[in-house]
mmCIF file of C-alpha atoms in Angstrom:
data_model
loop_
_atom_site.group_PDB
_atom_site.id
_atom_site.type_symbol
_atom_site.label_atom_id
_atom_site.label_comp_id
_atom_site.label_asym_id
_atom_site.label_seq_id
_atom_site.Cartn_x
_atom_site.Cartn_y
_atom_site.Cartn_z
ATOM 1 C CA MET A 22 159.373 135.210 21.917
ATOM 2 C CA LYS A 23 158.432 133.553 18.628
ATOM 3 C CA LEU A 24 159.747 130.124 17.624
ATOM 4 C CA LEU A 25 159.909 128.239 14.352
ATOM 5 C CA LEU A 26 159.566 124.723 15.743
ATOM 6 C CA THR A 27 160.041 121.260 14.268
ATOM 7 C CA GLY A 28 159.245 118.007 16.049
ATOM 8 C CA ILE A 29 156.045 119.358 17.574
ATOM 9 C CA THR A 30 154.344 115.944 17.440
ATOM 10 C CA GLY A 31 157.092 114.315 19.515
ATOM 11 C CA GLN A 32 157.303 113.983 23.288
ATOM 12 C CA LEU A 33 159.195 117.222 23.930
ATOM 13 C CA GLY A 34 157.571 119.166 21.093
ATOM 14 C CA THR A 35 154.076 118.380 22.340
ATOM 15 C CA ALA A 36 155.000 119.610 25.804
ATOM 16 C CA VAL A 37 156.482 122.828 24.391
ATOM 17 C CA ALA A 38 153.259 123.465 22.463
ATOM 18 C CA GLU A 39 151.174 122.820 25.590
ATOM 19 C CA ILE A 40 153.006 125.261 27.862
ATOM 20 C CA ALA A 41 153.983 127.918 25.297
ATOM 21 C CA PRO A 42 150.811 130.064 25.671
ATOM 22 C CA SER A 43 151.299 130.362 29.438
ATOM 23 C CA ARG A 44 154.893 131.510 28.822
ATOM 24 C CA GLY A 45 153.932 134.146 26.258
ATOM 25 C CA VAL A 46 155.678 132.133 23.530
ATOM 26 C CA GLU A 47 154.280 132.028 19.995
ATOM 27 C CA ILE A 48 154.923 128.954 17.849
ATOM 28 C CA VAL A 49 155.102 128.460 14.101
ATOM 29 C CA PRO A 50 155.174 124.662 13.658
ATOM 30 C CA LEU A 51 156.912 123.133 10.649
ATOM 31 C CA VAL A 52 155.292 119.785 9.904
ATOM 32 C CA ARG A 53 155.785 117.058 7.314
ATOM 33 C CA ARG A 54 152.921 116.021 5.062
ATOM 34 C CA ALA A 55 150.618 113.591 6.897
ATOM 35 C CA ARG A 56 151.159 109.918 6.093
ATOM 36 C CA PRO A 57 148.298 107.405 5.590
ATOM 37 C CA GLY A 58 146.857 106.366 8.933
ATOM 38 C CA GLN A 59 148.426 109.290 10.767
ATOM 39 C CA VAL A 60 146.244 111.582 12.865
ATOM 40 C CA PRO A 61 145.923 114.931 11.029
ATOM 41 C CA PHE A 62 147.848 117.796 12.589
ATOM 42 C CA GLU A 63 144.682 119.885 12.797
ATOM 43 C CA ARG A 64 143.149 117.359 15.187
ATOM 44 C CA LEU A 65 146.229 117.196 17.401
ATOM 45 C CA PHE A 66 146.841 120.950 17.593
ATOM 46 C CA PRO A 67 143.691 122.813 16.478
ATOM 47 C CA SER A 68 144.938 126.145 17.846
ATOM 48 C CA LEU A 69 148.044 125.969 15.642
ATOM 49 C CA ALA A 70 146.381 124.753 12.452
ATOM 50 C CA THR A 71 146.485 128.145 10.731
ATOM 51 C CA ALA A 72 150.091 128.843 11.745
ATOM 52 C CA ARG A 73 151.592 125.593 10.473
ATOM 53 C CA LEU A 74 154.037 125.404 7.589
ATOM 54 C CA GLY A 75 154.808 122.356 5.473
ATOM 55 C CA GLY A 76 158.377 121.158 5.211
ATOM 56 C CA ASP A 77 160.925 118.449 5.922
ATOM 57 C CA VAL A 78 164.084 118.754 8.011
ATOM 58 C CA ARG A 79 165.922 116.524 5.558
ATOM 59 C CA GLU A 80 165.589 119.111 2.782
ATOM 60 C CA PRO A 81 167.783 122.208 2.313
ATOM 61 C CA LEU A 82 166.366 125.110 4.336
ATOM 62 C CA TRP A 83 163.783 122.579 5.541
ATOM 63 C CA GLY A 84 161.905 122.974 2.243
ATOM 64 C CA LEU A 85 160.765 126.530 3.031
ATOM 65 C CA SER A 86 159.961 128.846 0.116
ATOM 66 C CA GLU A 87 161.418 132.326 -0.405
ATOM 67 C CA ALA A 88 158.107 133.923 0.569
ATOM 68 C CA GLU A 89 157.895 131.838 3.751
ATOM 69 C CA LEU A 90 161.473 132.741 4.709
ATOM 70 C CA ASP A 91 160.742 136.448 4.181
ATOM 71 C CA GLU A 92 157.660 136.244 6.377
ATOM 72 C CA LEU A 93 159.437 134.289 9.111
ATOM 73 C CA ALA A 94 162.357 136.727 9.111
ATOM 74 C CA GLU A 95 160.048 139.528 10.240
ATOM 75 C CA ASP A 96 159.499 138.283 13.779
ATOM 76 C CA VAL A 97 160.960 134.819 14.507
ATOM 77 C CA ASP A 98 163.431 134.952 17.412
ATOM 78 C CA ALA A 99 164.559 131.329 17.478
ATOM 79 C CA VAL A 100 164.639 128.274 15.231
ATOM 80 C CA VAL A 101 164.174 125.185 17.398
ATOM 81 C CA ASN A 102 164.834 121.721 16.014
ATOM 82 C CA LEU A 103 163.226 119.009 18.139
ATOM 83 C CA ALA A 104 162.720 116.653 15.205
ATOM 84 C CA GLY A 105 164.680 113.440 15.436
ATOM 85 C CA ASP A 106 164.743 109.778 14.608
ATOM 86 C CA THR A 107 164.799 108.209 18.072
ATOM 87 C CA ASN A 108 164.664 104.560 17.032
ATOM 88 C CA TRP A 109 167.615 103.169 19.013
ATOM 89 C CA ALA A 110 167.689 100.171 16.686
ATOM 90 C CA GLY A 111 167.169 102.202 13.507
ATOM 91 C CA SER A 112 169.272 102.149 10.346
ATOM 92 C CA GLY A 113 172.317 104.388 10.104
ATOM 93 C CA ARG A 114 171.056 105.988 6.885
ATOM 94 C CA ASP A 115 167.722 107.099 8.362
ATOM 95 C CA LEU A 116 169.356 108.297 11.565
ATOM 96 C CA TYR A 117 171.911 110.350 9.637
ATOM 97 C CA ALA A 118 169.324 111.914 7.317
ATOM 98 C CA VAL A 119 167.083 113.161 10.120
ATOM 99 C CA ASN A 120 169.490 113.767 12.998
ATOM 100 C CA VAL A 121 172.565 115.096 11.195
ATOM 101 C CA LEU A 122 171.280 116.613 7.960
ATOM 102 C CA GLY A 123 168.251 117.941 9.837
ATOM 103 C CA ALA A 124 170.514 119.723 12.313
ATOM 104 C CA ARG A 125 172.651 121.203 9.543
ATOM 105 C CA ASN A 126 169.661 122.359 7.496
ATOM 106 C CA GLY A 127 168.073 123.931 10.567
ATOM 107 C CA TYR A 128 171.200 125.931 11.249
ATOM 108 C CA ASP A 129 171.062 127.186 7.675
ATOM 109 C CA VAL A 130 167.458 128.293 8.248
ATOM 110 C CA ALA A 131 168.486 130.291 11.346
ATOM 111 C CA ARG A 132 171.403 131.797 9.442
ATOM 112 C CA GLU A 133 169.134 132.803 6.546
ATOM 113 C CA LEU A 134 166.519 134.361 8.841
ATOM 114 C CA GLN A 135 169.205 136.357 10.637
ATOM 115 C CA ARG A 136 170.654 137.554 7.326
ATOM 116 C CA ARG A 137 167.273 138.653 6.007
ATOM 117 C CA SER A 138 166.104 140.349 9.180
ATOM 118 C CA GLY A 139 169.305 141.888 10.518
ATOM 119 C CA ARG A 140 168.225 140.694 14.002
ATOM 120 C CA ARG A 141 169.799 138.079 16.275
ATOM 121 C CA VAL A 142 168.229 134.659 15.780
ATOM 122 C CA VAL A 143 168.987 131.738 18.095
ATOM 123 C CA TYR A 144 169.207 128.143 16.900
ATOM 124 C CA GLY A 145 168.261 125.415 19.373
ATOM 125 C CA TYR A 146 169.033 121.765 18.673
ATOM 126 C CA ALA A 147 167.781 118.841 20.772
ATOM 127 C CA SER A 148 170.616 116.362 21.184
ATOM 128 C CA SER A 149 170.700 113.603 23.816
ATOM 129 C CA ILE A 150 172.538 112.952 27.061
ATOM 130 C CA PHE A 151 173.277 109.525 25.609
ATOM 131 C CA VAL A 152 175.903 110.966 23.254
ATOM 132 C CA ALA A 153 178.105 110.249 26.284
ATOM 133 C CA GLY A 154 178.288 106.677 24.978
ATOM 134 C CA GLY A 155 180.230 104.619 27.519
ATOM 135 C CA THR A 156 181.773 107.581 29.364
ATOM 136 C CA LEU A 157 181.530 107.370 33.173
ATOM 137 C CA GLY A 158 181.778 109.820 36.063
ATOM 138 C CA ARG A 159 180.877 113.485 35.698
ATOM 139 C CA ILE A 160 179.964 114.409 32.133
ATOM 140 C CA ALA A 161 180.782 118.037 31.337
ATOM 141 C CA GLU A 162 178.643 120.329 29.174
ATOM 142 C CA THR A 163 181.349 120.461 26.512
ATOM 143 C CA PRO A 164 181.996 118.765 23.156
ATOM 144 C CA LEU A 165 182.709 115.061 23.566
ATOM 145 C CA ALA A 166 185.466 112.953 22.066
ATOM 146 C CA PRO A 167 184.847 109.907 19.835
ATOM 147 C CA ASP A 168 183.661 106.826 21.733
ATOM 148 C CA ARG A 169 183.575 103.264 20.414
ATOM 149 C CA HIS A 170 180.598 102.388 22.606
ATOM 150 C CA ARG A 171 178.095 104.707 20.913
ATOM 151 C CA THR A 172 175.129 103.094 19.206
ATOM 152 C CA ALA A 173 174.090 104.240 15.714
ATOM 153 C CA TYR A 174 171.524 106.581 17.294
ATOM 154 C CA GLU A 175 174.014 108.059 19.746
ATOM 155 C CA HIS A 176 176.616 108.435 17.006
ATOM 156 C CA SER A 177 174.186 110.362 14.785
ATOM 157 C CA LYS A 178 173.467 112.811 17.604
ATOM 158 C CA TRP A 179 177.189 113.192 18.279
ATOM 159 C CA LEU A 180 177.848 113.864 14.584
ATOM 160 C CA ALA A 181 175.129 116.537 14.623
ATOM 161 C CA GLU A 182 176.839 118.261 17.559
ATOM 162 C CA GLN A 183 180.160 118.113 15.716
ATOM 163 C CA GLU A 184 178.565 119.555 12.581
ATOM 164 C CA LEU A 185 177.062 122.523 14.428
ATOM 165 C CA THR A 186 180.331 123.238 16.231
ATOM 166 C CA ARG A 187 182.233 123.124 12.942
ATOM 167 C CA ARG A 188 179.831 125.427 11.087
ATOM 168 C CA HIS A 189 179.471 128.053 13.802
ATOM 169 C CA GLY A 190 181.509 131.233 13.430
ATOM 170 C CA PRO A 191 181.627 134.938 14.380
ATOM 171 C CA GLY A 192 178.432 136.783 13.550
ATOM 172 C CA GLU A 193 176.525 133.520 13.074
ATOM 173 C CA PRO A 194 173.321 132.660 14.984
ATOM 174 C CA ASP A 195 173.914 131.628 18.590
ATOM 175 C CA VAL A 196 173.525 127.874 19.013
ATOM 176 C CA LEU A 197 172.050 126.008 21.986
ATOM 177 C CA ILE A 198 172.830 122.283 21.942
ATOM 178 C CA SER A 199 170.468 120.835 24.512
ATOM 179 C CA ARG A 200 171.320 117.254 25.490
ATOM 180 C CA VAL A 201 167.941 115.960 26.577
ATOM 181 C CA ALA A 202 167.428 113.171 29.122
ATOM 182 C CA ALA A 203 164.959 110.330 28.582
ATOM 183 C CA LEU A 204 161.457 111.794 28.820
ATOM 184 C CA LEU A 205 158.426 110.500 30.662
ATOM 185 C CA GLY A 206 154.831 111.700 30.534
ATOM 186 C CA ASP A 207 153.425 114.911 31.942
ATOM 187 C CA SER A 208 154.156 115.370 35.643
ATOM 188 C CA ARG A 209 150.512 116.214 36.384
ATOM 189 C CA THR A 210 148.529 113.961 34.072
ATOM 190 C CA GLY A 211 151.009 111.264 33.031
ATOM 191 C CA ALA A 212 150.015 111.827 29.387
ATOM 192 C CA THR A 213 152.728 110.709 26.998
ATOM 193 C CA ARG A 214 153.157 110.889 23.238
ATOM 194 C CA LYS A 215 155.419 107.870 23.008
ATOM 195 C CA ARG A 216 156.406 105.040 25.288
ATOM 196 C CA ASN A 217 160.173 105.061 24.860
ATOM 197 C CA SER A 218 162.585 102.233 25.593
ATOM 198 C CA LEU A 219 162.550 102.857 29.334
ATOM 199 C CA TYR A 220 158.786 102.390 29.340
ATOM 200 C CA LEU A 221 159.221 99.219 27.280
ATOM 201 C CA LEU A 222 161.827 97.911 29.690
ATOM 202 C CA ALA A 223 159.589 98.732 32.663
ATOM 203 C CA GLU A 224 156.816 96.675 31.077
ATOM 204 C CA ARG A 225 159.130 93.663 30.818
ATOM 205 C CA TRP A 226 160.568 93.368 34.312
ATOM 206 C CA ASP A 227 158.827 90.007 34.730
ATOM 207 C CA GLU A 228 160.382 88.729 31.492
ATOM 208 C CA LEU A 229 164.036 89.549 32.155
ATOM 209 C CA PRO A 230 166.088 86.326 32.016
ATOM 210 C CA GLY A 231 166.603 85.043 35.535
ATOM 211 C CA ARG A 232 164.937 88.237 36.842
ATOM 212 C CA ILE A 233 168.419 89.765 36.885
ATOM 213 C CA LEU A 234 169.165 93.411 36.137
ATOM 214 C CA PRO A 235 172.897 94.143 35.646
ATOM 215 C CA ALA A 236 173.985 97.627 36.730
ATOM 216 C CA MET A 237 176.954 99.442 38.196
ATOM 217 C CA ARG A 238 176.669 100.137 41.922
ATOM 218 C CA GLY A 239 176.245 103.896 41.475
ATOM 219 C CA ALA A 240 174.022 103.729 38.382
ATOM 220 C CA ARG A 241 171.404 106.471 38.027
ATOM 221 C CA VAL A 242 168.193 106.812 36.035
ATOM 222 C CA ASP A 243 168.324 110.299 34.518
ATOM 223 C CA VAL A 244 164.792 111.001 33.294
ATOM 224 C CA LEU A 245 162.460 114.002 33.312
ATOM 225 C CA PRO A 246 158.719 114.500 32.904
ATOM 226 C CA ARG A 247 158.175 116.113 29.536
ATOM 227 C CA ASP A 248 156.544 119.313 30.852
ATOM 228 C CA LEU A 249 159.467 120.038 33.206
ATOM 229 C CA ALA A 250 161.897 119.532 30.329
ATOM 230 C CA ALA A 251 159.875 121.791 28.023
ATOM 231 C CA GLY A 252 159.708 124.625 30.547
ATOM 232 C CA THR A 253 163.430 124.495 31.189
ATOM 233 C CA LEU A 254 164.177 124.418 27.455
ATOM 234 C CA LEU A 255 162.112 127.565 26.860
ATOM 235 C CA ASP A 256 163.885 129.275 29.782
ATOM 236 C CA ALA A 257 167.286 128.316 28.353
ATOM 237 C CA LEU A 258 166.404 129.631 24.882
ATOM 238 C CA ALA A 259 165.205 132.916 26.365
ATOM 239 C CA GLY A 260 168.349 133.143 28.491
ATOM 240 C CA LEU A 261 170.614 132.617 25.489
ATOM 241 C CA HIS A 262 168.669 135.191 23.468
ATOM 242 C CA ARG A 263 169.065 137.761 26.261
ATOM 243 C CA SER A 264 172.701 137.131 27.038
ATOM 244 C CA GLY A 265 174.261 138.328 23.811
ATOM 245 C CA PRO A 266 176.450 136.720 21.132
ATOM 246 C CA ARG A 267 178.439 133.626 22.086
ATOM 247 C CA PRO A 268 181.753 132.688 20.422
ATOM 248 C CA GLU A 269 180.833 128.994 20.299
ATOM 249 C CA PRO A 270 177.763 126.770 20.694
ATOM 250 C CA VAL A 271 176.462 126.452 24.240
ATOM 251 C CA VAL A 272 176.069 122.831 25.333
ATOM 252 C CA THR A 273 173.668 122.122 28.205
ATOM 253 C CA HIS A 274 172.282 118.992 29.868
ATOM 254 C CA LEU A 275 168.495 119.159 30.026
ATOM 255 C CA SER A 276 168.322 116.460 32.663
ATOM 256 C CA ALA A 277 167.961 115.694 36.354
ATOM 257 C CA GLY A 278 171.745 115.671 36.682
ATOM 258 C CA GLU A 279 172.950 115.249 40.239
ATOM 259 C CA ARG A 280 169.304 114.908 41.356
ATOM 260 C CA ALA A 281 168.711 111.775 39.282
ATOM 261 C CA PRO A 282 167.796 108.797 41.509
ATOM 262 C CA SER A 283 169.809 105.603 41.619
ATOM 263 C CA ILE A 284 168.291 102.605 39.879
ATOM 264 C CA ARG A 285 168.104 100.811 43.227
ATOM 265 C CA GLY A 286 166.401 103.759 44.892
ATOM 266 C CA LEU A 287 163.871 104.121 42.078
ATOM 267 C CA LEU A 288 162.936 100.438 42.168
ATOM 268 C CA GLU A 289 162.621 100.388 45.954
ATOM 269 C CA VAL A 290 160.350 103.444 45.944
ATOM 270 C CA ALA A 291 158.213 101.914 43.192
ATOM 271 C CA ARG A 292 157.874 98.644 45.075
ATOM 272 C CA GLY A 293 156.991 100.464 48.283
ATOM 273 C CA LEU A 294 154.256 102.404 46.483
ATOM 274 C CA ALA A 295 152.678 99.352 44.838
ATOM 275 C CA PRO A 296 154.117 96.027 46.066
ATOM 276 C CA LEU A 297 151.447 93.954 44.335
ATOM 277 C CA HIS A 298 152.081 95.665 41.012
ATOM 278 C CA PHE A 299 155.513 94.091 40.630
ATOM 279 C CA GLY A 300 154.840 90.459 41.454
ATOM 280 C CA LYS A 301 158.238 88.845 41.764
ATOM 281 C CA TRP A 302 161.135 91.117 42.587
ATOM 282 C CA LEU A 303 164.184 91.789 40.454
ATOM 283 C CA ARG A 304 167.708 91.163 41.637
ATOM 284 C CA LEU A 305 170.198 93.920 40.893
ATOM 285 C CA VAL A 306 173.528 92.318 40.039
ATOM 286 C CA PRO A 307 176.685 94.487 40.257
ATOM 287 C CA ALA A 308 178.312 94.697 36.834
ATOM 288 C CA SER A 309 181.153 96.601 35.239
ATOM 289 C CA ALA A 310 180.590 99.259 32.589
ATOM 290 C CA GLU A 311 182.007 96.956 29.930
ATOM 291 C CA GLN A 312 179.552 94.207 30.886
ATOM 292 C CA VAL A 313 176.525 96.515 30.802
ATOM 293 C CA LEU A 314 177.546 98.037 27.474
ATOM 294 C CA TRP A 315 178.326 94.680 25.893
ATOM 295 C CA LEU A 316 175.034 93.130 26.960
ATOM 296 C CA SER A 317 172.982 96.090 25.735
ATOM 297 C CA ALA A 318 174.652 95.960 22.307
ATOM 298 C CA ASN A 319 175.084 92.229 21.690
ATOM 299 C CA ALA A 320 172.172 90.320 23.219
ATOM 300 C CA GLU A 321 170.549 89.898 19.795
ATOM 301 C CA ARG A 322 173.539 87.822 18.684
ATOM 302 C CA PHE A 323 172.401 85.024 20.982
ATOM 303 C CA LEU A 324 168.644 85.550 21.351
ATOM 304 C CA PRO A 325 165.939 86.030 18.696
ATOM 305 C CA LEU A 326 164.670 89.499 19.567
ATOM 306 C CA SER A 327 161.859 91.626 18.200
ATOM 307 C CA PRO A 328 162.619 95.307 17.419
ATOM 308 C CA ALA A 329 160.810 96.297 20.631
ATOM 309 C CA TRP A 330 162.952 93.921 22.702
ATOM 310 C CA ARG A 331 166.136 95.166 20.993
ATOM 311 C CA ASN A 332 165.209 98.728 21.933
ATOM 312 C CA SER A 333 164.431 97.633 25.472
ATOM 313 C CA LEU A 334 167.801 95.929 25.953
ATOM 314 C CA ILE A 335 169.652 98.926 24.532
ATOM 315 C CA GLY A 336 167.907 100.831 27.310
ATOM 316 C CA LEU A 337 169.892 98.814 29.866
ATOM 317 C CA ARG A 338 172.890 101.107 29.318
ATOM 318 C CA TYR A 339 170.764 104.128 30.187
ATOM 319 C CA ILE A 340 169.953 102.849 33.661
ATOM 320 C CA GLY A 341 173.057 100.786 34.329
ATOM 321 C CA LEU A 342 176.014 103.204 34.134
ATOM 322 C CA ASP A 343 177.497 105.273 36.956
ATOM 323 C CA ARG A 344 177.638 108.841 35.667
ATOM 324 C CA VAL A 345 176.266 112.298 36.435
ATOM 325 C CA MET A 346 175.341 114.947 33.888
ATOM 326 C CA GLU A 347 176.656 118.342 34.965
ATOM 327 C CA ARG A 348 174.217 121.273 34.705
ATOM 328 C CA GLY A 349 176.312 124.354 35.417
ATOM 329 C CA ARG A 350 175.862 125.922 31.986
ATOM 330 C CA LEU A 351 172.149 125.209 32.073
ATOM 331 C CA ALA A 352 171.929 126.979 35.442
ATOM 332 C CA GLY A 353 173.688 129.990 33.895
ATOM 333 C CA LEU A 354 170.930 130.380 31.308
ATOM 334 C CA VAL A 355 167.875 129.618 33.439
ATOM 335 C CA ASP A 356 166.649 132.192 35.954
ATOM 336 C CA GLY A 357 164.589 129.811 38.080
ATOM 337 C CA PRO A 358 165.407 126.463 39.684
ATOM 338 C CA LEU A 359 166.566 123.512 37.627
ATOM 339 C CA PRO A 360 164.218 120.516 37.331
ATOM 340 C CA GLU A 361 164.299 118.267 40.412
ATOM 341 C CA PRO A 362 161.539 115.656 40.027
ATOM 342 C CA SER A 363 160.952 113.485 43.068
ATOM 343 C CA THR A 364 161.785 109.796 42.938
ATOM 344 C CA GLU A 365 158.168 109.001 43.790
ATOM 345 C CA LEU A 366 156.902 111.018 40.822
ATOM 346 C CA LEU A 367 159.332 109.319 38.438
ATOM 347 C CA ALA A 368 158.377 105.878 39.763
ATOM 348 C CA ARG A 369 154.660 106.558 39.292
ATOM 349 C CA LEU A 370 155.149 107.830 35.738
ATOM 350 C CA LEU A 371 157.545 105.093 34.621
ATOM 351 C CA PHE A 372 155.621 102.159 36.086
ATOM 352 C CA ASP A 373 152.102 103.547 35.585
ATOM 353 C CA LEU A 374 151.391 103.409 39.306
ATOM 354 C CA PRO A 375 148.083 104.841 40.546
ATOM 355 C CA ALA A 376 148.108 108.210 42.271
ATOM 356 C CA PRO A 377 147.879 108.069 46.072
ATOM 357 C CA LYS A 378 144.430 108.442 47.560
ATOM 358 C CA ARG A 379 143.867 111.014 50.260
ATOM 359 C CA PRO A 380 142.951 109.264 53.524
ATOM 360 C CA LEU A 381 139.525 110.163 54.891
ATOM 361 C CA ALA A 382 138.769 110.256 58.600
ATOM 362 C CA PRO A 383 135.940 107.906 59.590
ATOM 363 C CA ALA A 384 132.690 109.534 60.601
ATOM 364 C CA ASP A 385 132.354 109.991 64.366
ATOM 365 C CA SER A 386 128.756 110.401 65.403
ATOM 366 C CA GLY A 387 129.874 110.999 68.970
ATOM 367 C CA LEU A 388 131.162 114.431 68.013
ATOM 368 C CA SER A 389 128.036 115.462 66.159
ATOM 369 C CA ARG A 390 126.703 117.304 69.183
ATOM 370 C CA PHE A 391 129.507 119.885 68.804
ATOM 371 C CA LEU A 392 128.417 120.767 65.255
ATOM 372 C CA ALA A 393 126.409 123.958 64.861
#
């Protein structure tokens, strides 16, 4: 399978690039021109330096030339858009340009490649499980209704989903809308491209006012290590490509779903693994959904907050609401098991806890006589 991929320098894109060779997947990365102070792409991904194309998701057809489109049409099986503005406190204009226009332009690229090649081309778009806004309970893998609780970031992702659903029609490229959970570092190494708002919040436990964390009683922390998410995404794309034309976009939750730990369970496991790491302990205070949502959106009205702190407090809604992301459609596309990271693994990754040391038996000279 060959992918035209944007967002390769992000958390999920990096993981896709890392595991693609072992999956027999070839990648053509589309990358923006390097900005001053940015690490050159060739240093980050030396093996992909010759395959890269220049472009911008905000431009029509992502800025690809006619010659580049002709060449891509020969053997690209899927156009995968992982590029996104993930600044939860970002401006509406920037979020719309990257997340909505980028999604629309990517669909046009897939449509153009399919038209030129005469072959089926799949379009994959990385949305977010947080398009659920303030919805509680079981969240279905279906289009969602408007919600007044969505942040500007969540609203831009929801608009992108709406745009793809509206533009899709018979004979068009199949569309996979993958609502991605919050991502942590690699499950084996802990390496991460970006410390998202959950990381920032984890670093500030000691600074929370009154050491109080408001959350609903059944609140879950739905996060995945980036390599598990990347593997499942590639499986889902391959499954959609195999399964034949679909009459409408396929929405899936790339998340831990029903296996996501509760916030209380995650904190207790983390404290048990490294009690000295936490210092003073937090107190979980039962709160309603309205209280959690209001606090995450309005704290800056009463406190002078830096952009990092604003992002951190927005993250409260992502660990404080009682809801479960369904994964039935994802299971229908993926041949193997769905991701089920252990609570211990998630705690170690989120809180930067040291790996456990293997206990060694003390030397017993009294048994030395039995050695050969």
